[in-house]
Amino acid sequence: MSLPEVVVGPDTVILGIETSCDETAAAVVMGGDDVVSSVVSSQIDVHAEFGGVVPEVASRAHLESINPVVRRAIDDAGIDEHRIDAIACTVGPGLIGALLVGVSSAKALALAWNTPFVGVNHLEAHLYASFLEDPTLEFPLVVLLVSGGHTMLVEMKGHGDYRLLGRTIDDAAGEAFDKVARYLDLGYPGGPAIDRAATEGDPGAVNFPRAMMDDGLNFSFSGLKTSVVNFVRKHPEVSSVDIAASFQQAVSDVLVHKAMKAARNVGATGVVLGGGVAANTQLRSDLQAACADDGIGAFLPGREMCTDNAAMIAAAGWHRLRALGPSRLDIGAFPSMPLVEAGIADG
Ligand code: KG4
Ligand code: ZN
């Protein structure tokens, strides 16, 4: 069964769908960068009592939310479904049960509406969040992609043309935020909790280690987490806001230092920030200052576009559809889908 081809241009309307982790999201985006509607239904409350995302619980919550969320995105856009030219959906990486809810719904809608389907790599979509705000960004760019599951530096040479420059060898930056917040009892999810606590703390209070600073472009965060735990055990008198601020500063210093090194290495026009940790206040201001010092751009998507959303899926879907055409309807979901071999979704 094949679906119609679509000519992709400034009027092309894409319905994006995202269910890779704990957000059920749908959005309508026109021309790859005009966000007409964006709906995100977060499962934070559902998972808070467990202190982390429970995969089976996430899948069930996606199942309950997917239809109402898609309906609201279309209603908010003020269009009728016949105006939708293609459906873009995250096919990986992510939790398999969660991904399958979005992929199955997207394929069912594609069949019911006789509309092309395009499978999108979630990591690639995070790279595209910046293009929603500034579609005129010039290549080459260095992207610092920092989320709950990934921490990587990527050279973006053109649309769909990536080179992995560095990545974490252990914990992702977001994972370190979440674990340290849990240890300090600051709440869930950990990143925003540390961000909030840090506003009242002194980032210079404790000099936590900055791992692998002068050692290539890879990162390591598990030692930092251990050193926070050891410090708190030895110094219970130091306030958790000072610990939060000092930890956050250590993470930001490493991320910014390596992103700037990568930008110099590849002669980038600027650094693009993506992924949930890109919402971090300290990281945003440190990166902006470092890019200004080097005379290059700092491209920071709005905070709601940093964390998981479907507008970025529709944006990446628009570029993918234009370059490669629709995906086959028999492609599955890919829990460990890498960024660089994103072509796996070509089907
Ligand atoms: O990209 P995302 O929404 O989901 C994944 O694809 O992983 O990222 C979620 C991660 C979580 O670890 C969360 O704690 C972190 O992003 N995060 C933050 C902030 N907001 C979310 N980390 C630091 N500061 C924040 N303001
Ligand atoms: Zn994400």
mmCIF file of C-alpha atoms and ligand atoms in Angstrom:
data_model
loop_
_atom_site.group_PDB
_atom_site.id
_atom_site.type_symbol
_atom_site.label_atom_id
_atom_site.label_comp_id
_atom_site.label_asym_id
_atom_site.label_seq_id
_atom_site.Cartn_x
_atom_site.Cartn_y
_atom_site.Cartn_z
ATOM 1 C CA MET A 1 0.000 0.000 0.000
ATOM 2 C CA SER A 2 1.634 3.278 -1.005
ATOM 3 C CA LEU A 3 0.635 6.742 0.047
ATOM 4 C CA PRO A 4 0.669 9.789 -2.245
ATOM 5 C CA GLU A 5 3.872 11.757 -2.859
ATOM 6 C CA VAL A 6 3.899 15.325 -1.615
ATOM 7 C CA VAL A 7 5.664 18.378 -3.041
ATOM 8 C CA VAL A 8 7.320 19.981 -0.022
ATOM 9 C CA GLY A 9 7.336 23.754 0.173
ATOM 10 C CA PRO A 10 6.480 26.774 2.318
ATOM 11 C CA ASP A 11 2.765 25.856 2.387
ATOM 12 C CA THR A 12 3.266 22.228 3.342
ATOM 13 C CA VAL A 13 1.441 21.484 6.594
ATOM 14 C CA ILE A 14 2.857 18.710 8.774
ATOM 15 C CA LEU A 15 1.259 17.090 11.789
ATOM 16 C CA GLY A 16 4.046 16.063 14.180
ATOM 17 C CA ILE A 17 3.611 13.324 16.797
ATOM 18 C CA GLU A 18 5.993 12.562 19.679
ATOM 19 C CA THR A 19 5.703 9.757 22.273
ATOM 20 C CA SER A 20 9.290 8.577 22.799
ATOM 21 C CA CYS A 21 9.459 9.065 26.566
ATOM 22 C CA ASP A 22 7.105 10.785 29.023
ATOM 23 C CA GLU A 23 5.499 13.508 26.925
ATOM 24 C CA THR A 24 2.575 12.877 24.588
ATOM 25 C CA ALA A 25 2.810 15.681 22.034
ATOM 26 C CA ALA A 26 1.278 16.756 18.740
ATOM 27 C CA ALA A 27 1.844 19.910 16.692
ATOM 28 C CA VAL A 28 0.926 21.452 13.378
ATOM 29 C CA VAL A 29 3.808 23.194 11.589
ATOM 30 C CA MET A 30 3.708 24.889 8.209
ATOM 31 C CA GLY A 31 6.697 25.222 5.882
ATOM 32 C CA GLY A 32 9.090 23.574 8.366
ATOM 33 C CA ASP A 33 9.262 26.524 10.785
ATOM 34 C CA ASP A 34 5.856 28.140 11.335
ATOM 35 C CA VAL A 35 4.399 26.558 14.498
ATOM 36 C CA VAL A 36 0.637 26.820 14.074
ATOM 37 C CA SER A 37 -0.156 24.759 17.178
ATOM 38 C CA SER A 38 1.799 22.728 19.715
ATOM 39 C CA VAL A 39 0.274 20.590 22.455
ATOM 40 C CA VAL A 40 2.342 18.768 25.086
ATOM 41 C CA SER A 41 0.722 16.528 27.668
ATOM 42 C CA SER A 42 3.333 15.777 30.309
ATOM 43 C CA GLN A 43 3.309 12.632 32.438
ATOM 44 C CA ILE A 44 5.449 14.238 35.151
ATOM 45 C CA ASP A 45 2.780 13.750 37.848
ATOM 46 C CA VAL A 46 2.252 10.117 36.848
ATOM 47 C CA HIS A 47 5.963 9.270 37.255
ATOM 48 C CA ALA A 48 6.802 11.610 40.162
ATOM 49 C CA GLU A 49 5.828 9.073 42.826
ATOM 50 C CA PHE A 50 8.348 6.580 41.342
ATOM 51 C CA GLY A 51 11.124 9.212 41.048
ATOM 52 C CA GLY A 52 11.664 8.396 37.361
ATOM 53 C CA VAL A 53 9.943 7.289 34.163
ATOM 54 C CA VAL A 54 8.350 3.811 34.413
ATOM 55 C CA PRO A 55 8.196 2.475 30.829
ATOM 56 C CA GLU A 56 4.978 0.454 31.140
ATOM 57 C CA VAL A 57 3.192 3.307 32.914
ATOM 58 C CA ALA A 58 4.410 5.687 30.166
ATOM 59 C CA SER A 59 2.980 3.496 27.371
ATOM 60 C CA ARG A 60 -0.425 3.321 29.054
ATOM 61 C CA ALA A 61 -0.514 7.077 29.633
ATOM 62 C CA HIS A 62 0.407 7.684 25.960
ATOM 63 C CA LEU A 63 -2.447 5.412 24.903
ATOM 64 C CA GLU A 64 -4.910 7.454 26.925
ATOM 65 C CA SER A 65 -3.631 10.822 25.728
ATOM 66 C CA ILE A 66 -2.692 10.332 22.096
ATOM 67 C CA ASN A 67 -6.103 10.820 20.468
ATOM 68 C CA PRO A 68 -7.162 13.867 22.536
ATOM 69 C CA VAL A 69 -3.722 15.474 22.096
ATOM 70 C CA VAL A 70 -3.769 15.043 18.307
ATOM 71 C CA ARG A 71 -7.353 16.328 18.167
ATOM 72 C CA ARG A 72 -6.417 19.406 20.208
ATOM 73 C CA ALA A 73 -3.392 20.193 18.042
ATOM 74 C CA ILE A 74 -5.611 20.128 14.942
ATOM 75 C CA ASP A 75 -8.392 22.162 16.618
ATOM 76 C CA ASP A 76 -5.900 24.728 17.993
ATOM 77 C CA ALA A 77 -4.482 25.103 14.499
ATOM 78 C CA GLY A 78 -7.962 25.981 13.283
ATOM 79 C CA ILE A 79 -7.655 23.632 10.319
ATOM 80 C CA ASP A 80 -9.428 20.549 9.166
ATOM 81 C CA GLU A 81 -7.523 17.298 8.750
ATOM 82 C CA HIS A 82 -7.728 17.499 4.933
ATOM 83 C CA ARG A 83 -5.298 20.422 5.103
ATOM 84 C CA ILE A 84 -2.587 18.151 6.597
ATOM 85 C CA ASP A 85 -0.080 17.223 3.882
ATOM 86 C CA ALA A 86 1.983 14.700 5.849
ATOM 87 C CA ILE A 87 2.318 13.087 9.278
ATOM 88 C CA ALA A 88 5.735 13.034 10.947
ATOM 89 C CA CYS A 89 6.308 10.847 13.968
ATOM 90 C CA THR A 90 9.266 9.938 16.194
ATOM 91 C CA VAL A 91 10.368 6.372 15.378
ATOM 92 C CA GLY A 92 13.397 6.309 17.751
ATOM 93 C CA PRO A 93 15.330 6.438 19.958
ATOM 94 C CA GLY A 94 13.142 6.021 23.033
ATOM 95 C CA LEU A 95 11.146 3.532 25.078
ATOM 96 C CA ILE A 96 9.828 0.825 22.780
ATOM 97 C CA GLY A 97 6.282 0.670 24.191
ATOM 98 C CA ALA A 98 6.002 4.462 24.236
ATOM 99 C CA LEU A 99 7.330 4.822 20.684
ATOM 100 C CA LEU A 100 4.910 2.200 19.369
ATOM 101 C CA VAL A 101 1.883 4.181 20.563
ATOM 102 C CA GLY A 102 2.874 7.216 18.469
ATOM 103 C CA VAL A 103 4.066 5.199 15.475
ATOM 104 C CA SER A 104 0.876 3.115 15.345
ATOM 105 C CA SER A 105 -1.353 6.187 15.656
ATOM 106 C CA ALA A 106 0.599 8.103 13.015
ATOM 107 C CA LYS A 107 0.419 5.195 10.571
ATOM 108 C CA ALA A 108 -3.295 4.678 11.240
ATOM 109 C CA LEU A 109 -3.988 8.372 10.569
ATOM 110 C CA ALA A 110 -1.810 8.278 7.443
ATOM 111 C CA LEU A 111 -3.856 5.361 6.115
ATOM 112 C CA ALA A 112 -7.217 6.810 7.141
ATOM 113 C CA TRP A 113 -6.461 10.230 5.621
ATOM 114 C CA ASN A 114 -4.433 8.868 2.678
ATOM 115 C CA THR A 115 -1.549 11.114 3.741
ATOM 116 C CA PRO A 116 2.228 10.456 3.541
ATOM 117 C CA PHE A 117 4.002 9.276 6.706
ATOM 118 C CA VAL A 118 7.547 10.234 7.636
ATOM 119 C CA GLY A 119 9.544 8.588 10.432
ATOM 120 C CA VAL A 120 11.708 11.037 12.405
ATOM 121 C CA ASN A 121 14.769 10.515 14.591
ATOM 122 C CA HIS A 122 14.092 12.150 17.980
ATOM 123 C CA LEU A 123 17.704 13.362 18.299
ATOM 124 C CA GLU A 124 17.633 14.913 14.846
ATOM 125 C CA ALA A 125 14.411 16.676 15.853
ATOM 126 C CA HIS A 126 16.148 18.243 18.890
ATOM 127 C CA LEU A 127 18.706 19.693 16.440
ATOM 128 C CA TYR A 128 15.828 21.243 14.493
ATOM 129 C CA ALA A 129 14.278 23.056 17.474
ATOM 130 C CA SER A 130 16.611 26.020 16.770
ATOM 131 C CA PHE A 131 15.506 26.220 13.150
ATOM 132 C CA LEU A 132 11.944 26.828 14.348
ATOM 133 C CA GLU A 133 13.140 30.148 15.707
ATOM 134 C CA ASP A 134 15.740 31.012 13.120
ATOM 135 C CA PRO A 135 15.326 29.170 9.800
ATOM 136 C CA THR A 136 18.234 31.174 8.315
ATOM 137 C CA LEU A 137 20.969 29.526 10.433
ATOM 138 C CA GLU A 138 24.111 28.980 8.380
ATOM 139 C CA PHE A 139 26.231 25.827 8.278
ATOM 140 C CA PRO A 140 28.527 24.499 9.573
ATOM 141 C CA LEU A 141 27.003 24.528 13.040
ATOM 142 C CA VAL A 142 28.051 22.758 16.196
ATOM 143 C CA VAL A 143 25.114 21.332 18.112
ATOM 144 C CA LEU A 144 25.377 20.586 21.817
ATOM 145 C CA LEU A 145 22.609 18.059 22.376
ATOM 146 C CA VAL A 146 22.018 17.499 26.077
ATOM 147 C CA SER A 147 19.002 15.507 27.231
ATOM 148 C CA GLY A 148 18.005 12.887 29.761
ATOM 149 C CA GLY A 149 19.346 10.057 27.618
ATOM 150 C CA HIS A 150 22.044 11.708 25.486
ATOM 151 C CA THR A 151 24.926 14.135 25.653
ATOM 152 C CA MET A 152 26.689 14.754 22.370
ATOM 153 C CA LEU A 153 28.473 17.303 20.239
ATOM 154 C CA VAL A 154 27.516 17.125 16.591
ATOM 155 C CA GLU A 155 28.767 18.993 13.572
ATOM 156 C CA MET A 156 25.797 19.853 11.358
ATOM 157 C CA LYS A 157 27.271 20.363 7.896
ATOM 158 C CA GLY A 158 23.909 20.738 6.161
ATOM 159 C CA HIS A 159 20.333 19.496 6.508
ATOM 160 C CA GLY A 160 20.500 15.806 7.391
ATOM 161 C CA ASP A 161 24.328 15.844 7.231
ATOM 162 C CA TYR A 162 25.847 15.185 10.649
ATOM 163 C CA ARG A 163 29.182 14.197 12.143
ATOM 164 C CA LEU A 164 29.452 13.017 15.728
ATOM 165 C CA LEU A 165 32.299 14.955 17.410
ATOM 166 C CA GLY A 166 31.965 13.738 20.986
ATOM 167 C CA ARG A 167 29.595 12.108 23.458
ATOM 168 C CA THR A 168 29.346 11.036 27.057
ATOM 169 C CA ILE A 169 31.201 7.891 27.972
ATOM 170 C CA ASP A 170 28.875 7.237 30.932
ATOM 171 C CA ASP A 171 25.884 9.257 32.260
ATOM 172 C CA ALA A 172 24.018 11.806 30.151
ATOM 173 C CA ALA A 173 24.048 15.366 31.544
ATOM 174 C CA GLY A 174 20.282 15.246 32.230
ATOM 175 C CA GLU A 175 20.708 11.921 34.010
ATOM 176 C CA ALA A 176 23.341 13.532 36.275
ATOM 177 C CA PHE A 177 20.917 16.393 37.049
ATOM 178 C CA ASP A 178 18.155 13.889 37.832
ATOM 179 C CA LYS A 179 20.355 11.689 40.056
ATOM 180 C CA VAL A 180 21.874 14.590 41.999
ATOM 181 C CA ALA A 181 18.433 16.168 42.512
ATOM 182 C CA ARG A 182 17.105 12.872 43.828
ATOM 183 C CA TYR A 183 20.071 12.551 46.196
ATOM 184 C CA LEU A 184 19.561 16.121 47.458
ATOM 185 C CA ASP A 185 15.820 15.481 47.731
ATOM 186 C CA LEU A 186 15.025 18.482 45.571
ATOM 187 C CA GLY A 187 12.164 16.915 43.612
ATOM 188 C CA TYR A 188 11.370 15.455 40.211
ATOM 189 C CA PRO A 189 12.215 16.049 37.421
ATOM 190 C CA GLY A 190 15.701 16.864 38.637
ATOM 191 C CA GLY A 191 16.929 19.365 36.028
ATOM 192 C CA PRO A 192 14.323 22.061 36.638
ATOM 193 C CA ALA A 193 14.541 21.395 40.423
ATOM 194 C CA ILE A 194 18.322 22.004 40.461
ATOM 195 C CA ASP A 195 17.915 25.015 38.175
ATOM 196 C CA ARG A 196 15.420 26.539 40.655
ATOM 197 C CA ALA A 197 17.430 25.684 43.770
ATOM 198 C CA ALA A 198 20.629 27.053 42.215
ATOM 199 C CA THR A 199 19.165 30.539 41.902
ATOM 200 C CA GLU A 200 19.476 30.791 45.700
ATOM 201 C CA GLY A 201 22.918 29.171 45.938
ATOM 202 C CA ASP A 202 26.548 30.129 45.363
ATOM 203 C CA PRO A 203 28.050 28.452 42.257
ATOM 204 C CA GLY A 204 31.527 28.958 43.721
ATOM 205 C CA ALA A 205 30.731 27.346 47.088
ATOM 206 C CA VAL A 206 32.196 23.927 46.205
ATOM 207 C CA ASN A 207 34.789 23.267 43.529
ATOM 208 C CA PHE A 208 33.451 20.012 42.057
ATOM 209 C CA PRO A 209 35.653 18.243 39.470
ATOM 210 C CA ARG A 210 35.382 19.146 35.772
ATOM 211 C CA ALA A 211 36.123 15.772 34.162
ATOM 212 C CA MET A 212 38.144 15.319 30.934
ATOM 213 C CA MET A 213 38.419 19.087 30.370
ATOM 214 C CA ASP A 214 41.509 18.862 28.161
ATOM 215 C CA ASP A 215 40.879 15.400 26.881
ATOM 216 C CA GLY A 216 39.153 15.482 23.477
ATOM 217 C CA LEU A 217 35.442 16.145 22.988
ATOM 218 C CA ASN A 218 33.941 13.304 24.998
ATOM 219 C CA PHE A 219 32.259 13.871 28.362
ATOM 220 C CA SER A 220 32.010 11.998 31.650
ATOM 221 C CA PHE A 221 29.487 12.854 34.377
ATOM 222 C CA SER A 222 29.348 9.815 36.636
ATOM 223 C CA GLY A 223 32.426 10.910 38.649
ATOM 224 C CA LEU A 224 30.843 14.315 39.267
ATOM 225 C CA LYS A 225 27.705 12.691 40.634
ATOM 226 C CA THR A 226 29.822 10.480 42.946
ATOM 227 C CA SER A 227 31.818 13.458 44.113
ATOM 228 C CA VAL A 228 28.605 15.331 45.013
ATOM 229 C CA VAL A 229 27.481 12.326 47.076
ATOM 230 C CA ASN A 230 30.869 12.038 48.838
ATOM 231 C CA PHE A 231 30.988 15.770 49.546
ATOM 232 C CA VAL A 232 27.485 15.856 51.027
ATOM 233 C CA ARG A 233 28.317 12.892 53.283
ATOM 234 C CA LYS A 234 31.420 14.677 54.601
ATOM 235 C CA HIS A 235 29.851 18.158 54.808
ATOM 236 C CA PRO A 236 26.207 17.830 55.799
ATOM 237 C CA GLU A 237 26.336 21.468 56.969
ATOM 238 C CA VAL A 238 26.648 22.855 53.403
ATOM 239 C CA SER A 239 23.234 23.910 52.114
ATOM 240 C CA SER A 240 21.632 22.001 49.254
ATOM 241 C CA VAL A 241 21.173 25.226 47.270
ATOM 242 C CA ASP A 242 24.974 25.788 47.339
ATOM 243 C CA ILE A 243 25.547 22.166 46.286
ATOM 244 C CA ALA A 244 22.977 22.516 43.480
ATOM 245 C CA ALA A 245 24.521 25.757 42.198
ATOM 246 C CA SER A 246 28.091 24.381 42.374
ATOM 247 C CA PHE A 247 27.116 21.119 40.649
ATOM 248 C CA GLN A 248 25.256 23.004 37.916
ATOM 249 C CA GLN A 249 28.261 25.283 37.381
ATOM 250 C CA ALA A 250 30.587 22.286 37.018
ATOM 251 C CA VAL A 251 28.305 20.726 34.368
ATOM 252 C CA SER A 252 27.932 24.000 32.504
ATOM 253 C CA ASP A 253 31.707 24.693 32.541
ATOM 254 C CA VAL A 254 32.476 21.338 30.913
ATOM 255 C CA LEU A 255 29.669 21.547 28.338
ATOM 256 C CA VAL A 256 30.536 25.098 27.296
ATOM 257 C CA HIS A 257 34.307 24.495 27.224
ATOM 258 C CA LYS A 258 33.920 21.499 24.897
ATOM 259 C CA ALA A 259 31.259 23.099 22.717
ATOM 260 C CA MET A 260 33.544 26.099 22.112
ATOM 261 C CA LYS A 261 36.499 23.807 21.383
ATOM 262 C CA ALA A 262 34.368 21.911 18.859
ATOM 263 C CA ALA A 263 33.170 25.156 17.258
ATOM 264 C CA ARG A 264 36.772 26.345 16.805
ATOM 265 C CA ASN A 265 37.834 22.961 15.394
ATOM 266 C CA VAL A 266 35.192 22.965 12.656
ATOM 267 C CA GLY A 267 35.018 26.731 12.044
ATOM 268 C CA ALA A 268 31.324 26.808 13.018
ATOM 269 C CA THR A 269 29.170 29.909 12.474
ATOM 270 C CA GLY A 270 27.682 29.255 15.888
ATOM 271 C CA VAL A 271 26.667 26.781 18.561
ATOM 272 C CA VAL A 272 23.119 25.430 18.675
ATOM 273 C CA LEU A 273 21.742 24.102 21.943
ATOM 274 C CA GLY A 274 19.207 21.271 22.005
ATOM 275 C CA GLY A 275 17.599 18.754 24.391
ATOM 276 C CA GLY A 276 15.970 19.169 27.803
ATOM 277 C CA VAL A 277 19.146 20.355 29.593
ATOM 278 C CA ALA A 278 19.302 23.225 27.073
ATOM 279 C CA ALA A 279 16.557 24.792 29.212
ATOM 280 C CA ASN A 280 19.120 25.267 32.008
ATOM 281 C CA THR A 281 19.568 28.911 33.016
ATOM 282 C CA GLN A 282 23.293 28.721 33.853
ATOM 283 C CA LEU A 283 24.156 26.787 30.699
ATOM 284 C CA ARG A 284 22.240 29.235 28.511
ATOM 285 C CA SER A 285 23.933 32.312 29.925
ATOM 286 C CA ASP A 286 27.425 30.734 30.015
ATOM 287 C CA LEU A 287 27.128 29.559 26.401
ATOM 288 C CA GLN A 288 25.873 32.951 25.259
ATOM 289 C CA ALA A 289 28.812 34.704 26.949
ATOM 290 C CA ALA A 290 31.389 32.256 25.511
ATOM 291 C CA CYS A 291 30.002 32.569 21.973
ATOM 292 C CA ALA A 292 30.003 36.364 22.263
ATOM 293 C CA ASP A 293 33.687 36.228 23.335
ATOM 294 C CA ASP A 294 34.509 34.119 20.259
ATOM 295 C CA GLY A 295 32.373 36.283 17.948
ATOM 296 C CA ILE A 296 30.109 33.426 16.850
ATOM 297 C CA GLY A 297 26.338 32.893 17.217
ATOM 298 C CA ALA A 298 24.642 31.201 20.171
ATOM 299 C CA PHE A 299 21.347 29.712 19.060
ATOM 300 C CA LEU A 300 19.138 28.829 21.977
ATOM 301 C CA PRO A 301 15.618 27.582 21.274
ATOM 302 C CA GLY A 302 12.889 28.796 23.659
ATOM 303 C CA ARG A 303 12.690 26.613 26.770
ATOM 304 C CA GLU A 304 9.443 24.916 25.701
ATOM 305 C CA MET A 305 11.121 23.892 22.445
ATOM 306 C CA CYS A 306 14.186 22.488 24.309
ATOM 307 C CA THR A 307 12.240 19.802 26.151
ATOM 308 C CA ASP A 308 10.312 17.133 24.235
ATOM 309 C CA ASN A 309 7.633 18.527 21.916
ATOM 310 C CA ALA A 310 6.113 17.682 18.540
ATOM 311 C CA ALA A 311 6.822 20.982 16.750
ATOM 312 C CA MET A 312 10.481 19.937 16.446
ATOM 313 C CA ILE A 313 9.333 16.543 15.104
ATOM 314 C CA ALA A 314 7.228 18.254 12.416
ATOM 315 C CA ALA A 315 10.144 20.592 11.564
ATOM 316 C CA ALA A 316 12.602 17.702 11.175
ATOM 317 C CA GLY A 317 9.892 15.788 9.275
ATOM 318 C CA TRP A 318 9.493 18.655 6.802
ATOM 319 C CA HIS A 319 13.247 18.626 6.004
ATOM 320 C CA ARG A 320 13.365 14.844 5.833
ATOM 321 C CA LEU A 321 10.324 14.650 3.568
ATOM 322 C CA ARG A 322 11.797 17.293 1.260
ATOM 323 C CA ALA A 323 15.155 15.512 1.020
ATOM 324 C CA LEU A 324 14.130 11.844 1.066
ATOM 325 C CA GLY A 325 10.379 11.586 0.536
ATOM 326 C CA PRO A 326 7.952 9.610 2.721
ATOM 327 C CA SER A 327 8.910 6.592 4.818
ATOM 328 C CA ARG A 328 7.438 3.169 4.172
ATOM 329 C CA LEU A 329 4.489 2.215 6.308
ATOM 330 C CA ASP A 330 6.140 -1.031 7.387
ATOM 331 C CA ILE A 331 9.012 0.646 9.255
ATOM 332 C CA GLY A 332 8.947 -0.097 12.958
ATOM 333 C CA ALA A 333 10.175 1.680 16.073
ATOM 334 C CA PHE A 334 13.910 1.782 16.904
ATOM 335 C CA PRO A 335 14.633 2.121 20.664
ATOM 336 C CA SER A 336 18.405 2.628 20.182
ATOM 337 C CA MET A 337 18.330 4.526 16.907
ATOM 338 C CA PRO A 338 21.603 6.462 16.497
ATOM 339 C CA LEU A 339 21.686 10.014 15.146
ATOM 340 C CA VAL A 340 24.381 9.641 12.585
ATOM 341 C CA GLU A 341 22.851 6.649 10.842
ATOM 342 C CA ALA A 342 19.478 8.447 10.872
ATOM 343 C CA GLY A 343 18.971 7.055 7.357
ATOM 344 C CA ILE A 344 17.745 3.816 8.956
ATOM 345 C CA ALA A 345 14.252 5.368 8.897
ATOM 346 C CA ASP A 346 14.328 5.642 5.104
ATOM 347 C CA GLY A 347 12.747 2.217 4.915
HETATM 348 O O1 KG4 B 1 14.985 16.193 25.909
HETATM 349 P P1 KG4 B 1 14.202 15.796 27.118
HETATM 350 O O2 KG4 B 1 12.895 16.517 27.408
HETATM 351 O O3 KG4 B 1 13.883 14.264 27.117
HETATM 352 C C1 KG4 B 1 14.831 13.345 26.612
HETATM 353 O O4 KG4 B 1 14.821 13.143 25.371
HETATM 354 O O5 KG4 B 1 15.643 12.865 27.445
HETATM 355 O O6 KG4 B 1 15.204 15.960 28.358
HETATM 356 C C2 KG4 B 1 14.827 15.641 29.667
HETATM 357 C C3 KG4 B 1 16.021 15.959 30.581
HETATM 358 C C4 KG4 B 1 15.798 15.508 32.019
HETATM 359 O O7 KG4 B 1 16.967 14.847 32.475
HETATM 360 C C5 KG4 B 1 15.563 16.823 32.763
HETATM 361 O O8 KG4 B 1 15.959 16.769 34.127
HETATM 362 C C6 KG4 B 1 16.448 17.770 31.960
HETATM 363 O O9 KG4 B 1 16.242 17.388 30.621
HETATM 364 N N1 KG4 B 1 16.065 19.180 32.141
HETATM 365 C C7 KG4 B 1 16.894 20.103 32.685
HETATM 366 C C8 KG4 B 1 16.139 21.310 32.749
HETATM 367 N N2 KG4 B 1 14.891 21.075 32.220
HETATM 368 C C9 KG4 B 1 14.876 19.756 31.850
HETATM 369 N N3 KG4 B 1 18.157 20.003 33.113
HETATM 370 C C10 KG4 B 1 18.715 21.123 33.641
HETATM 371 N N4 KG4 B 1 18.065 22.307 33.759
HETATM 372 C C11 KG4 B 1 16.781 22.452 33.329
HETATM 373 N N5 KG4 B 1 16.152 23.615 33.454
HETATM 374 ZN ZN ZN B 2 14.252 14.568 23.972
#
